[in-house]
Every structure is written in structure tokens, then in C-alpha cells.
Short mmCIF file of C-alpha atoms in Angstrom, two decimals:
data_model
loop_
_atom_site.label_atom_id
_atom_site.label_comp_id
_atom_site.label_asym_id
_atom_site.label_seq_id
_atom_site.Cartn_x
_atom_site.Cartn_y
_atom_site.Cartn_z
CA UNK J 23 -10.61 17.69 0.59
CA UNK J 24 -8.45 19.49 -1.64
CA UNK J 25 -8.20 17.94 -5.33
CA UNK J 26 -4.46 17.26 -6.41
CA UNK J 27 -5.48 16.37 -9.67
CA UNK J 28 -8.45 16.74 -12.52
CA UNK J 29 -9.75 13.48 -11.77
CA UNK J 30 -10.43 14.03 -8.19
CA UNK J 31 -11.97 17.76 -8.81
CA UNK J 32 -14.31 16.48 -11.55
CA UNK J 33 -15.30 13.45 -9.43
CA UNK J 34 -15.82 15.23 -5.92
CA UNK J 35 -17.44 18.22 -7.16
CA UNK J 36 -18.73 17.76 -10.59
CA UNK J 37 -20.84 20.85 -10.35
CA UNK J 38 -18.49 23.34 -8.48
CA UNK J 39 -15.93 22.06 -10.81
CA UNK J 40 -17.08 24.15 -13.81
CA UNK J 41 -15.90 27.18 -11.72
CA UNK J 42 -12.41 25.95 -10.98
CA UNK J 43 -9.37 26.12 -13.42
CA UNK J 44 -9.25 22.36 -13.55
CA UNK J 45 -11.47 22.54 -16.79
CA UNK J 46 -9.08 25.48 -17.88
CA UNK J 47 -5.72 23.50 -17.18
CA UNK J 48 -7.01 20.51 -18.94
CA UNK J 49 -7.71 21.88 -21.82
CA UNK J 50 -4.55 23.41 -21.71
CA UNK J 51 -2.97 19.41 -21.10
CA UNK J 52 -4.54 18.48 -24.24
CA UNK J 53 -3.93 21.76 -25.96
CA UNK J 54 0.11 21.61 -25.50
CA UNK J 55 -0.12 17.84 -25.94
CA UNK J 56 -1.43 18.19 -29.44
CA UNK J 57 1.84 20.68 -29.96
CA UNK J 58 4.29 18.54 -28.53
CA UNK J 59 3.21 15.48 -30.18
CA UNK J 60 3.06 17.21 -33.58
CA UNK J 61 6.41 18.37 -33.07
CA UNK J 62 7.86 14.70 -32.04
CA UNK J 63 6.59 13.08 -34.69
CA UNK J 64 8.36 15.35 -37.15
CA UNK J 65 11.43 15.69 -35.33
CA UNK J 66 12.30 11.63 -34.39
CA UNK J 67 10.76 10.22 -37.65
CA UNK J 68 13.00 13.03 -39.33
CA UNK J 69 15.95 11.47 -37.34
CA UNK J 70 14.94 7.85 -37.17
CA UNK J 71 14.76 8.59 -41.53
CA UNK J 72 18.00 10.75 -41.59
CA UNK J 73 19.98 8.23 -39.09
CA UNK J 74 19.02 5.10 -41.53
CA UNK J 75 20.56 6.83 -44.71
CA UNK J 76 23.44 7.74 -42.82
CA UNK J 77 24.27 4.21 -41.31
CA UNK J 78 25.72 2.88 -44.09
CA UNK J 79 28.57 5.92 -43.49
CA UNK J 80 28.20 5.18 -40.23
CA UNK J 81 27.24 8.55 -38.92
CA UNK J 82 23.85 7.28 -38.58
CA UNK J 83 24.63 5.19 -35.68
CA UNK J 84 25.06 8.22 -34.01
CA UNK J 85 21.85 10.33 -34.74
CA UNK J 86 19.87 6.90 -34.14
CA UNK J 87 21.56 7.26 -30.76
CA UNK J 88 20.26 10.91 -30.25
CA UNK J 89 16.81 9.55 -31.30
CA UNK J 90 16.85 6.79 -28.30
CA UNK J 91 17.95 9.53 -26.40
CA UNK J 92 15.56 11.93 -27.17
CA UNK J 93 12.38 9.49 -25.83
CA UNK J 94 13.79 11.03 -22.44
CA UNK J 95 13.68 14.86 -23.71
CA UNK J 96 10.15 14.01 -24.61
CA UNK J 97 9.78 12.54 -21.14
CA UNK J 98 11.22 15.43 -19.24
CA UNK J 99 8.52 17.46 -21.55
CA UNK J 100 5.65 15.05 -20.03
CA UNK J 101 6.64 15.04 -16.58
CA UNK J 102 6.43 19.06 -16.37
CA UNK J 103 3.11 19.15 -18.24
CA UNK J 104 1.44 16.34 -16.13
CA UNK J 105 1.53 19.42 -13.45
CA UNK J 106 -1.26 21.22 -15.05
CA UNK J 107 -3.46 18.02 -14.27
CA UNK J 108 -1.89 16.22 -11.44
CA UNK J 109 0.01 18.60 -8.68
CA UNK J 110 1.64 15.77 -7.30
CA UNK J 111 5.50 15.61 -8.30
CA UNK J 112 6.43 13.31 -11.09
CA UNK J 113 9.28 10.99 -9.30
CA UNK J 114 11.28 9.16 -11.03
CA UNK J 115 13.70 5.73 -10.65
CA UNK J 116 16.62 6.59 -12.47
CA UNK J 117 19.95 5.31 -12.11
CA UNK J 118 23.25 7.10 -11.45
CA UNK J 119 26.07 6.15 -13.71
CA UNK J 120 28.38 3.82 -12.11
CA UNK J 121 31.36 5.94 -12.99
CA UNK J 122 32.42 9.22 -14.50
CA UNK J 123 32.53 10.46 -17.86
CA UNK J 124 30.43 10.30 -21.39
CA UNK J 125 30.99 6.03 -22.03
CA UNK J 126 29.64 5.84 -18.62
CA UNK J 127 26.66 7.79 -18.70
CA UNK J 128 25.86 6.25 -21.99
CA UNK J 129 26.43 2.90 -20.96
CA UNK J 130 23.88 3.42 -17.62
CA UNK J 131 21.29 4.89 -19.65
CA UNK J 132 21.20 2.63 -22.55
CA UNK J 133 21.03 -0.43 -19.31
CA UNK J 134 18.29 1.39 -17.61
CA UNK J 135 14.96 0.51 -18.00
CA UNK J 136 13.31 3.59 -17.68
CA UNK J 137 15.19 4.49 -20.95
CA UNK J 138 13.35 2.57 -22.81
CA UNK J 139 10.05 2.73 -21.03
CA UNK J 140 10.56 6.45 -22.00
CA UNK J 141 11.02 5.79 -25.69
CA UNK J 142 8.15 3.64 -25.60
CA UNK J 143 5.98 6.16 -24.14
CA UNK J 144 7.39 8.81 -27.07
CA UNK J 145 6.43 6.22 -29.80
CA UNK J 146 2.71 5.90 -28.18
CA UNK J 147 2.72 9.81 -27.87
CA UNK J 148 3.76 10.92 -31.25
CA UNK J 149 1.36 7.95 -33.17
CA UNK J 150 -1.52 7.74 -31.00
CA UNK J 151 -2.19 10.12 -28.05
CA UNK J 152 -1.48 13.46 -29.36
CA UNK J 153 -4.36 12.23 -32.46
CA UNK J 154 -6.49 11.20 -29.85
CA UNK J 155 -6.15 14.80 -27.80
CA UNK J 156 -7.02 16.50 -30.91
CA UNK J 157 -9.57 14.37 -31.55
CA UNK J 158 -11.48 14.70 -27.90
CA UNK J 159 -11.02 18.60 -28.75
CA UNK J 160 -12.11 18.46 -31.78
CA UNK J 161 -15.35 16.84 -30.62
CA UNK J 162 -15.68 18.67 -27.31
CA UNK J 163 -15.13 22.18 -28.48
CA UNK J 164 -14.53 22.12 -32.72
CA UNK J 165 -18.52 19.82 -33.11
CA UNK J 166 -20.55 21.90 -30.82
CA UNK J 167 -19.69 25.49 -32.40
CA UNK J 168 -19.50 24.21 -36.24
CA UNK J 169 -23.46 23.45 -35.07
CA UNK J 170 -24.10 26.48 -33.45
CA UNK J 171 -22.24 28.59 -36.27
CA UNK J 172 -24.56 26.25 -38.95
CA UNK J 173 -27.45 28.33 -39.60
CA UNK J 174 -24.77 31.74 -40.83
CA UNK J 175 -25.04 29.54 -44.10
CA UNK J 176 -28.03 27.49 -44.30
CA UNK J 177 -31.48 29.09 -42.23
CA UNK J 178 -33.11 25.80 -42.20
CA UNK J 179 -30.54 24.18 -40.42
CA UNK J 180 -31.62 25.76 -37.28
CA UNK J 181 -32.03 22.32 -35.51
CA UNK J 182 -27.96 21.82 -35.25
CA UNK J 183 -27.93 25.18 -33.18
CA UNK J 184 -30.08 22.94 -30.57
CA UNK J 185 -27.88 19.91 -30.74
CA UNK J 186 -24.72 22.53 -30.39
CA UNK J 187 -26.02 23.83 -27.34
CA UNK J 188 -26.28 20.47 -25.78
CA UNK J 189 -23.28 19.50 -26.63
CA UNK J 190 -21.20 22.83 -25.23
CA UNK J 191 -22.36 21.94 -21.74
CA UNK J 192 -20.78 18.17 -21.72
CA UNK J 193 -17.29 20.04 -23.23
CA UNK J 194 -15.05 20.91 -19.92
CA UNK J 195 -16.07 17.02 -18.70
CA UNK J 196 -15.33 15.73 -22.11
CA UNK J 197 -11.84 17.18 -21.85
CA UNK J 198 -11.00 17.30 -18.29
CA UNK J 199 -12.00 13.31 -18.27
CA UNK J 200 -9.61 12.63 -21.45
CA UNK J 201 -6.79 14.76 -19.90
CA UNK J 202 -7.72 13.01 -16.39
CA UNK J 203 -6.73 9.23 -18.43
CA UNK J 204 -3.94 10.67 -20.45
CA UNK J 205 -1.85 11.82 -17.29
CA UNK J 206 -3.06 8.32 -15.11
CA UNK J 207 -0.90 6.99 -17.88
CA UNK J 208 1.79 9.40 -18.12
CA UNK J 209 2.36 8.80 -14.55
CA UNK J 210 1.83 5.34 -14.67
CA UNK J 211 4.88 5.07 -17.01
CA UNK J 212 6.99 7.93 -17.01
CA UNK J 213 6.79 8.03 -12.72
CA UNK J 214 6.78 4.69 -11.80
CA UNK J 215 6.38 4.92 -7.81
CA UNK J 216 8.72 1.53 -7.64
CA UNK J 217 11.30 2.99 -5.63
CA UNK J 218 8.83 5.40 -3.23
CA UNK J 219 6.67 2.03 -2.12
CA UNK J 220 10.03 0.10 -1.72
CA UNK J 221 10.82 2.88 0.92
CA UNK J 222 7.72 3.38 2.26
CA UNK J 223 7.24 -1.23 2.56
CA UNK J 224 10.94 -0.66 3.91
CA UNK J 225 10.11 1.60 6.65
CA UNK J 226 6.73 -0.12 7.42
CA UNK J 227 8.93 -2.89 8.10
CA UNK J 228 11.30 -1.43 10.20
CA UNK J 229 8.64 -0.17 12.46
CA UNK J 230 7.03 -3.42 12.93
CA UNK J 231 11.04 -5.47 13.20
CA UNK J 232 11.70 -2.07 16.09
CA UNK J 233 8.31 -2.78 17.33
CA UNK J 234 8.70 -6.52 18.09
CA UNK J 235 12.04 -6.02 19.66
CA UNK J 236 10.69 -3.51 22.42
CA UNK J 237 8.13 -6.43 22.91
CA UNK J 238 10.56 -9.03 23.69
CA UNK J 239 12.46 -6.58 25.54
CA UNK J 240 9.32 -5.65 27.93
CA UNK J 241 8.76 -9.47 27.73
CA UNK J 242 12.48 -10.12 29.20
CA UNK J 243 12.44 -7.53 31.76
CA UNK J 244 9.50 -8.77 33.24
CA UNK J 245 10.18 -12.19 33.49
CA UNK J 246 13.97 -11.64 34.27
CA UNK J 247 13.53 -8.76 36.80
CA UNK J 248 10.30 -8.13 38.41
CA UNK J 249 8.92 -11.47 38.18
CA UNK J 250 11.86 -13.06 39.77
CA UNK J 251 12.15 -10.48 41.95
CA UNK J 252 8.83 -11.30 43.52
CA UNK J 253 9.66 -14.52 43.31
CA UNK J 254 12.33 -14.50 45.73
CA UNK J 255 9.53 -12.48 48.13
CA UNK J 256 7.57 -14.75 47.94
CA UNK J 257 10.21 -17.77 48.86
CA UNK J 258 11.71 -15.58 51.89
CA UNK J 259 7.65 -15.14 52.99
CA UNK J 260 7.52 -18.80 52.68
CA UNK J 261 10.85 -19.28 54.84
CA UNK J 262 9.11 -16.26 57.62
CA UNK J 263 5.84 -18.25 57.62
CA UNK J 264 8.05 -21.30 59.04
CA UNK J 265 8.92 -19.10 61.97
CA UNK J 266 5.58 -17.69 62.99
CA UNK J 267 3.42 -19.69 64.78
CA UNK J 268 1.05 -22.21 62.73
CA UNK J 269 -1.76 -19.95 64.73
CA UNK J 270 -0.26 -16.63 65.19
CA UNK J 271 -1.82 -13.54 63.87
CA UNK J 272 0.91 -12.99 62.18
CA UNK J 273 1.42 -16.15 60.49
CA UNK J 274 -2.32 -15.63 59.32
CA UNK J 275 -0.97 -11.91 57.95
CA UNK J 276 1.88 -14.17 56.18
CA UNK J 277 -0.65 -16.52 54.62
CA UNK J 278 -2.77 -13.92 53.11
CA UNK J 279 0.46 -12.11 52.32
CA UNK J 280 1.89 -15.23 50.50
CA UNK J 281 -1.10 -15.80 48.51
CA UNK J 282 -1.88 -12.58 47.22
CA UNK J 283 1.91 -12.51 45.92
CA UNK J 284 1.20 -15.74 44.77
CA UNK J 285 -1.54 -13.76 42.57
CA UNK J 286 0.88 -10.84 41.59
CA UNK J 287 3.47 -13.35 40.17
CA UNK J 288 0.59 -15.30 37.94
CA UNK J 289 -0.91 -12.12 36.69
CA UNK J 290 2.67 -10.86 35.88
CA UNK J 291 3.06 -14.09 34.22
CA UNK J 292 0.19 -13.60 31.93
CA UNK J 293 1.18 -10.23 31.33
CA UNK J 294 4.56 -10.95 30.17
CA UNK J 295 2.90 -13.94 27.68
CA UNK J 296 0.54 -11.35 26.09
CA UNK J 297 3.74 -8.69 25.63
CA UNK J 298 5.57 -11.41 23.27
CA UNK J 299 5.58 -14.86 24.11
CA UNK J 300 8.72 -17.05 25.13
CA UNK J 301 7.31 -19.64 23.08
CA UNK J 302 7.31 -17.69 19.75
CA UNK J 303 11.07 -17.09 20.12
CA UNK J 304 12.32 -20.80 21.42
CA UNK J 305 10.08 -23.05 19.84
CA UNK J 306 7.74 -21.08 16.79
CA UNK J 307 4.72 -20.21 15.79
CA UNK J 308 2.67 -24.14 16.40
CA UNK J 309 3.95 -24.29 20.03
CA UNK J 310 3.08 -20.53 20.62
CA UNK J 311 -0.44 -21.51 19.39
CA UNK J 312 -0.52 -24.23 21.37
CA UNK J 313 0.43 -23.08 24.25
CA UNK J 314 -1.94 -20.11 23.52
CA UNK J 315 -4.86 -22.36 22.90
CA UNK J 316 -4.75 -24.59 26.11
CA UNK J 317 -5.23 -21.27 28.36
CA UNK J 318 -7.71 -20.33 25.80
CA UNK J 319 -11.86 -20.71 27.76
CA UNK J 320 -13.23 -21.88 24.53
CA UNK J 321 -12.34 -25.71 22.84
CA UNK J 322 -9.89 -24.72 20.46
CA UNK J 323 -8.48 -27.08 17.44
CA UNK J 324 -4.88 -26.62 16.11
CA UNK J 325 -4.06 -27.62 12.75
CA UNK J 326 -0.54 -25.98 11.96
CA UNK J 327 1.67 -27.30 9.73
CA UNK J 328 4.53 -25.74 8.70
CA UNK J 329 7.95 -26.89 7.40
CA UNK J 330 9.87 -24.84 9.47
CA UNK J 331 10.32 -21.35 11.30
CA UNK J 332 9.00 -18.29 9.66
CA UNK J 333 9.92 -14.93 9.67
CA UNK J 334 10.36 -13.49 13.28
CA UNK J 335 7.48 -10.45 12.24
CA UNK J 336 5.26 -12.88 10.27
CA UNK J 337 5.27 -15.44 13.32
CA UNK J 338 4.33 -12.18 15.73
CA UNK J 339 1.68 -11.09 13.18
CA UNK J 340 0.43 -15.03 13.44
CA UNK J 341 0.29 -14.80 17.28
CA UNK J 342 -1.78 -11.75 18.18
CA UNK J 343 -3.69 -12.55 15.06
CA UNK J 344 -4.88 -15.67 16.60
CA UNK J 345 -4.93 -14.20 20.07
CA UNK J 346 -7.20 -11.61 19.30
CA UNK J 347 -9.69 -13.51 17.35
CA UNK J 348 -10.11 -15.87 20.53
CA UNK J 349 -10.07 -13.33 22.87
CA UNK J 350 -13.26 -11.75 20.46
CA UNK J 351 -14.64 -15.25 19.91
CA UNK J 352 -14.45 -15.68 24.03
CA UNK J 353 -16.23 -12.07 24.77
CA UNK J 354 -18.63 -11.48 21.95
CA UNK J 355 -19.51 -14.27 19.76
CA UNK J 356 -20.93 -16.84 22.48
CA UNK J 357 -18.65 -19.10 20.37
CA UNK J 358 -18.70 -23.06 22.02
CA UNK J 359 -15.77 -23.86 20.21
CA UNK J 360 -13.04 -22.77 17.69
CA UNK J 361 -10.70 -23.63 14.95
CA UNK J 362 -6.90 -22.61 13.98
CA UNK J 363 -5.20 -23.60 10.91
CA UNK J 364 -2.17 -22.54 9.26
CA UNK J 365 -0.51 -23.94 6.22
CA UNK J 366 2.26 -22.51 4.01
CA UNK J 367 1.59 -22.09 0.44
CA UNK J 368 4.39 -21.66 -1.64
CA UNK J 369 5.99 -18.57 0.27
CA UNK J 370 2.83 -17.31 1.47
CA UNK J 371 1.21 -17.76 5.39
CA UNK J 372 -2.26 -18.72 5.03
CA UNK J 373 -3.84 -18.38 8.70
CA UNK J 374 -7.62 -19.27 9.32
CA UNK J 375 -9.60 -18.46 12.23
CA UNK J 376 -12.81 -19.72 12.81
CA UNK J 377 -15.73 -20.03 15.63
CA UNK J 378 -19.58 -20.67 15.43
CA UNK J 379 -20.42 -17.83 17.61
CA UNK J 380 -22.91 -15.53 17.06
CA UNK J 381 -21.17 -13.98 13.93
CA UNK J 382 -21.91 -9.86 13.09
CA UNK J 383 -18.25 -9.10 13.73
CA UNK J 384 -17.68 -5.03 12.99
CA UNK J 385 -14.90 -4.94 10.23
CA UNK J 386 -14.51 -1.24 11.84
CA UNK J 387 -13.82 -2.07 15.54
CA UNK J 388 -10.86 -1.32 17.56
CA UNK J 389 -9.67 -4.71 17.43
CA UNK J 390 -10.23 -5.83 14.01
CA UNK J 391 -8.80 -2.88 12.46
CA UNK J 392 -5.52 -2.83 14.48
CA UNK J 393 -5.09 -6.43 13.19
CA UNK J 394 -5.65 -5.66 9.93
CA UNK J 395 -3.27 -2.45 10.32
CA UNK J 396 -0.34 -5.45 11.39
CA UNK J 397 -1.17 -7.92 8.30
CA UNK J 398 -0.70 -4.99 6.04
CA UNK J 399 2.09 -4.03 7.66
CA UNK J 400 3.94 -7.28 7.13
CA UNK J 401 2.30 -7.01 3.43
CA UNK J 402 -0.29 -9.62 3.99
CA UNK J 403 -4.16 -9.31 3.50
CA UNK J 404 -7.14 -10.08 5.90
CA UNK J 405 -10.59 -11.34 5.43
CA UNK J 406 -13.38 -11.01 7.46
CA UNK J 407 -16.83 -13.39 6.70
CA UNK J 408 -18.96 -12.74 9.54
CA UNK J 409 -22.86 -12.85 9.15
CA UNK J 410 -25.21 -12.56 11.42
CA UNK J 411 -25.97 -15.83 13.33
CA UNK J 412 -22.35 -17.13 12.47
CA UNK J 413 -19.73 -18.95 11.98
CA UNK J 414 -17.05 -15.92 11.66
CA UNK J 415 -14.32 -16.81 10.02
CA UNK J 416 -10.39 -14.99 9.59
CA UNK J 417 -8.74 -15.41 6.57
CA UNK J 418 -5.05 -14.05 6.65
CA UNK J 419 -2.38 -14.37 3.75
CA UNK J 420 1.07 -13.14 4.53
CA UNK J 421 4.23 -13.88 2.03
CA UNK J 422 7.27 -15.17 4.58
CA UNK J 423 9.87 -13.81 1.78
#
């Protein structure tokens, strides 16, 4: 895999590493963040000092202003210099001004949050991390060739030319790992992903809300078209059997006709329950379970209670939840009975499945992970305890906000 940052070079290939220019670019993070920190600290103290002799004159209010202001100059600084160490772009949350013109812009930056993040992140820069950069160099590089270099002045100190050479091989982890914290913390600050997992949760919702609705619409075509199409066979087969003779060959025909429709319609039936379930949408989640339980092989227990309908996708996400566990418990546990509870906590779904089968359920099947792919779609979590010899249990949480 290809590394998009320092981290993930030094950690997948710690030997190969050496000959990449990961070690080179972070010493060159640490390097230009010794500079730029240097030069903060002179520039905003000198302002923050000039702006609170001025204030009484009241020009200061204006270059304490420009030193607010300048947290996100610093900031813009970071962001392009996180891309010697993380190649990943530096997004950011900021907001628009809500109308045109200087007031305006002022106004929306001095309200926006990321302002002042930024200036926070200048204050931490210019009195602690650009010390600690020049510190890590100063051990990493400065240390190991003042004890190589030792001996030029004193012979007998021929030992520190040993400990120098130790030390020269550790340098390009030293710094790489310092520069690989320093921009986990730029980023974490300076390019808050907020607004990218809003979008992406947004999305993942919309696919799941889209998804459900093609269900019910699968759901309503069967049962409203074919099903009651072969239905009304099946009654007009019913109406020709009365005409044939109670003997005929072709009343026989009719017979085994009628019943194998008979069939068709119940399979059709089932199949139209396991698209999306009538039940879900007319009466909620306990009478879906029910429902689902009493055509269930196994002795099932329900225990839901809930104070009212939940969310349309969290109710799905219930269903098939508890549908697929049984239908696991049924084929491959050897299960003799089962249990289904679901209680809401605060705003949260918590769903528990549970059968003394067999146990060893595979985290990694088919089945399991395409559940867990739908929990974490809806933002929920699931939990698997199965050892060997049983009971397996399903733990889901899912917040119905």
C-alpha cells in the first residue's frame, strides 16, 4: 500500500523507509517548523506588546485585531507544510460571511470557531512545539555528531565516538516519529474532518433511506400485483374445478393445478415478508418481531419494549438484524431455543440476540458482516460473543436521533 503520510511509511516499512524521502521531508517538517515558530513568536508577541500600549489611544484595538487575525496566517502556513508529512489535503470548515463587505467578513470570522481554534493552535506553536522540534533535532542529529566530533579535542574521549554512532542510526525514526505526532495534531485541529464525516454519515444515510424504499416498493408490487394476480387464478381454477367432473382426468389435472398454485402464492408470500415486512410499516418494530418469531422453527422469546415507533431505517436495521441471527441460530448453531430483547436507552436502540446453540459464530462470514455493514450504516455498533460450545449472543446499539 502506498504511504500517504510519515507515520504509515515508518510503520509499514521501517527498514525500506530509510531509503525513501519520508525521513528527508520530515526533517524538513521540523526544520521549517523551528523557522516559522521562531518567527511567530517575535512577530504576535511584538503585536500583542505594541497593540497593549496603543489601546489606551485606541489604535491598539486595531493591531490586537490583526494579531487574532494572524492565528489564521499562521494556520494557512501549517496547513501547506503538513504536505511534506501527510499528502492528504488539509480541509477545512470555514464559514462564508453572511453578507458582503469588510464588517461582514469580520463579524463571521470573529463568530467562527475555527478562528479561534486557529489562534489557539498559534499560541501552542510559537510557546511549545516549535521548542520541542528543535529540541527532537537537537537530540536526533545536534547529540550524536557533538560525540562523534568529541575526540578532535580530547583523545581519551574516544568512547563518545561509540555512543555517537549508535545514536546516528535511531536519528531519521527519532524525527520522522516527532514530525509523524506534530502533524496528527496539526490536522487534528487546524482540519477538523467535521463537515467531510457529516457528508459522508449524510450520504450513508441516504443510501440506506433509498435502499429501504425500493424494499417496500418490491414488497408492494408483489403483494399488490403478482400475488393477487395469482390469486384470482387460483379462485377461477377453483370455480373450473366445479365444472369438471369430481372424477374426471381433468378435474384431477385441476386439483394438482390448484394446489401447486396454492404453493406459488405461499412462497410468494414469504418472499414478499423477507423483502420488507407489512408489519414493520403498519404496526412497528414488536409486531414485526412477533410476527417474525411465530414462523421462526426454533422457541423464540420476545421481550420488546419500546415507547413508541422508531426511526423507519433503525426499525429495518432491527428486523433483518433479528431475522438473520435466527435464520443462523436455525442452520448452524443447533440452537433449541432463542431470545429477543430490545429496550430503548435514552435515544439509543439496544437489540440483543441470543441462542444456546453450538456457539463459534465467524465474525467474518457473509452474513455477519453484511449486518454489521447495516448497523454502521445507521451509526450503530454490533457485538458478537460467540465461543465455542455456546450461547452466542448479538449485541446491537443504534441512536434513533
Amino acid at each position: 500500500m502506498h504511504a500517504r503520510t510519515a507515520w504509515q511509511a515508518l510503520a509499514h516499512h521501517p527498514l525500506a523507509f530509510l531509503a525513501t524521502r519520508w525521513p528527508w521531508r520530515a526533517l524538513a517538517y521540523l526544520l521549517s517548523g523551528v523557522g516559522v515558530g521562531a518567527l511567530t513568536l517575535v512577530v504576535l508577541v511584538g503585536g500583542l506588546l505594541t497593540g497593549l500600549v496603543l489601546l489606551p489611544v485606541g489604535a491598539g484595538a486595531a493591531v490586537l485585531l490583526a494579531v487574532v487575525l494572524g492565528g489564521g496566517v499562521v494556520a494557512r502556513v501549517e496547513r501547506c507544510r503538513l504536505r511534506l508529512v501527510d499528502l492528504d489535503p488539509a480541509v477545512t470548515d470555514r464559514r462564508a460571511p453572511d453578507a458582503p463587505g469588510v464588517r461582514a467578513w469580520l463579524r463571521t470570522r470573529l463568530r467562527d470557531r475555527l478562528t479561534w481554534r486557529e489562534l489557539g493552535f498559534t499560541a501552542v506553536s510559537m510557546t511549545a512545539l516549535w521548542w520541542m522540534d528543535l529540541l527532537v533535532l537537537a537530540f536526533a542529529l545536534a547529540l550524536p555528531v557533538l560525540c562523534v566530533t568529541a575526540p578532535l579535542d580530547d583523545p581519551g574521549a574516544w568512547p563518545w565516538v561509540v555512543i555517537g554512532l549508535a545514536l546516528l542510526p535511531a536519528a531519521p525514526y527519532t524525527v520522522t516519529g516527532w514530525a509523524g505526532a506534530r502533524a496528527a495534531l496539526t490536522r487534528l485541529v487546524l482540519a477538523p474532518r467535521d463537515a467531510e464525516l457529516t457528508e459522508v454519515r449524510a450520504s450513508r444515510a441516504r443510501l440506506v433511506g433509498a435502499f429501504d424504499a425500493e424494499r417496500r416498493r418490491i414488497e408492494r408490487d408483489l403483494h399488490d400485483g403478482a400475488q393477487q394476480r395469482l390469486v384470482s387464478v387460483n379462485v377461477m381454477l377453483g370455480l373450473a374445478r366445479l365444472d369438471a367432473g369430481p372424477d374426471s382426468p381433468l378435474g384431477r389435472r385441476l386439483d394438482l393445478l390448484q394446489g401447486e398454485l396454492t404453493t406459488a402464492v405461499g412462497e410468494l408470500r414469504e418472499l414478499s415478508r423477507g423483502v420488507h415486512p407489512r408489519a414493520l410499516t403498519d404496526q412497528g418494530l414488536a409486531a414485526a418481531l412477533t410476527n417474525l418469531t411465530a414462523r421462526s422453527p426454533l422457541p423464540v422469546t420476545v421481550d420488546v419494549a419500546l415507547p413508541g415507533p422508531l426511526p423507519a431505517p433503525v426499525a429495518s436495521t432491527a428486523y433483518f438484524v433479528v431475522a438473520e441471527a435466527l435464520a443462523n441460530a436455525t442452520k448452524h448453531s443447533g440452537a433449541g431455543r432463542a431470545e429477543v430483547q430490545a429496550r430503548l436507552r435514552t435515544d439509543t436502540l439496544v437489540l440483543t440476540v441470543r441462542d444456546d446453540g453450538s456457539g463459534g459464530a465467524d465474525p467474518a462470514g457473509r452474513g455477519l458482516t453484511g449486518l454489521a455493514d447495516r448497523v454502521a450504516a445507521a451509526d450503530g455498533i454490533l457485538r458478537l460473543s460467540s465461543p465455542s460450545g455456546g450461547p452466542t449472543l448479538l449485541h446491537v446499539e443504534m441512536p434513533c436521533h
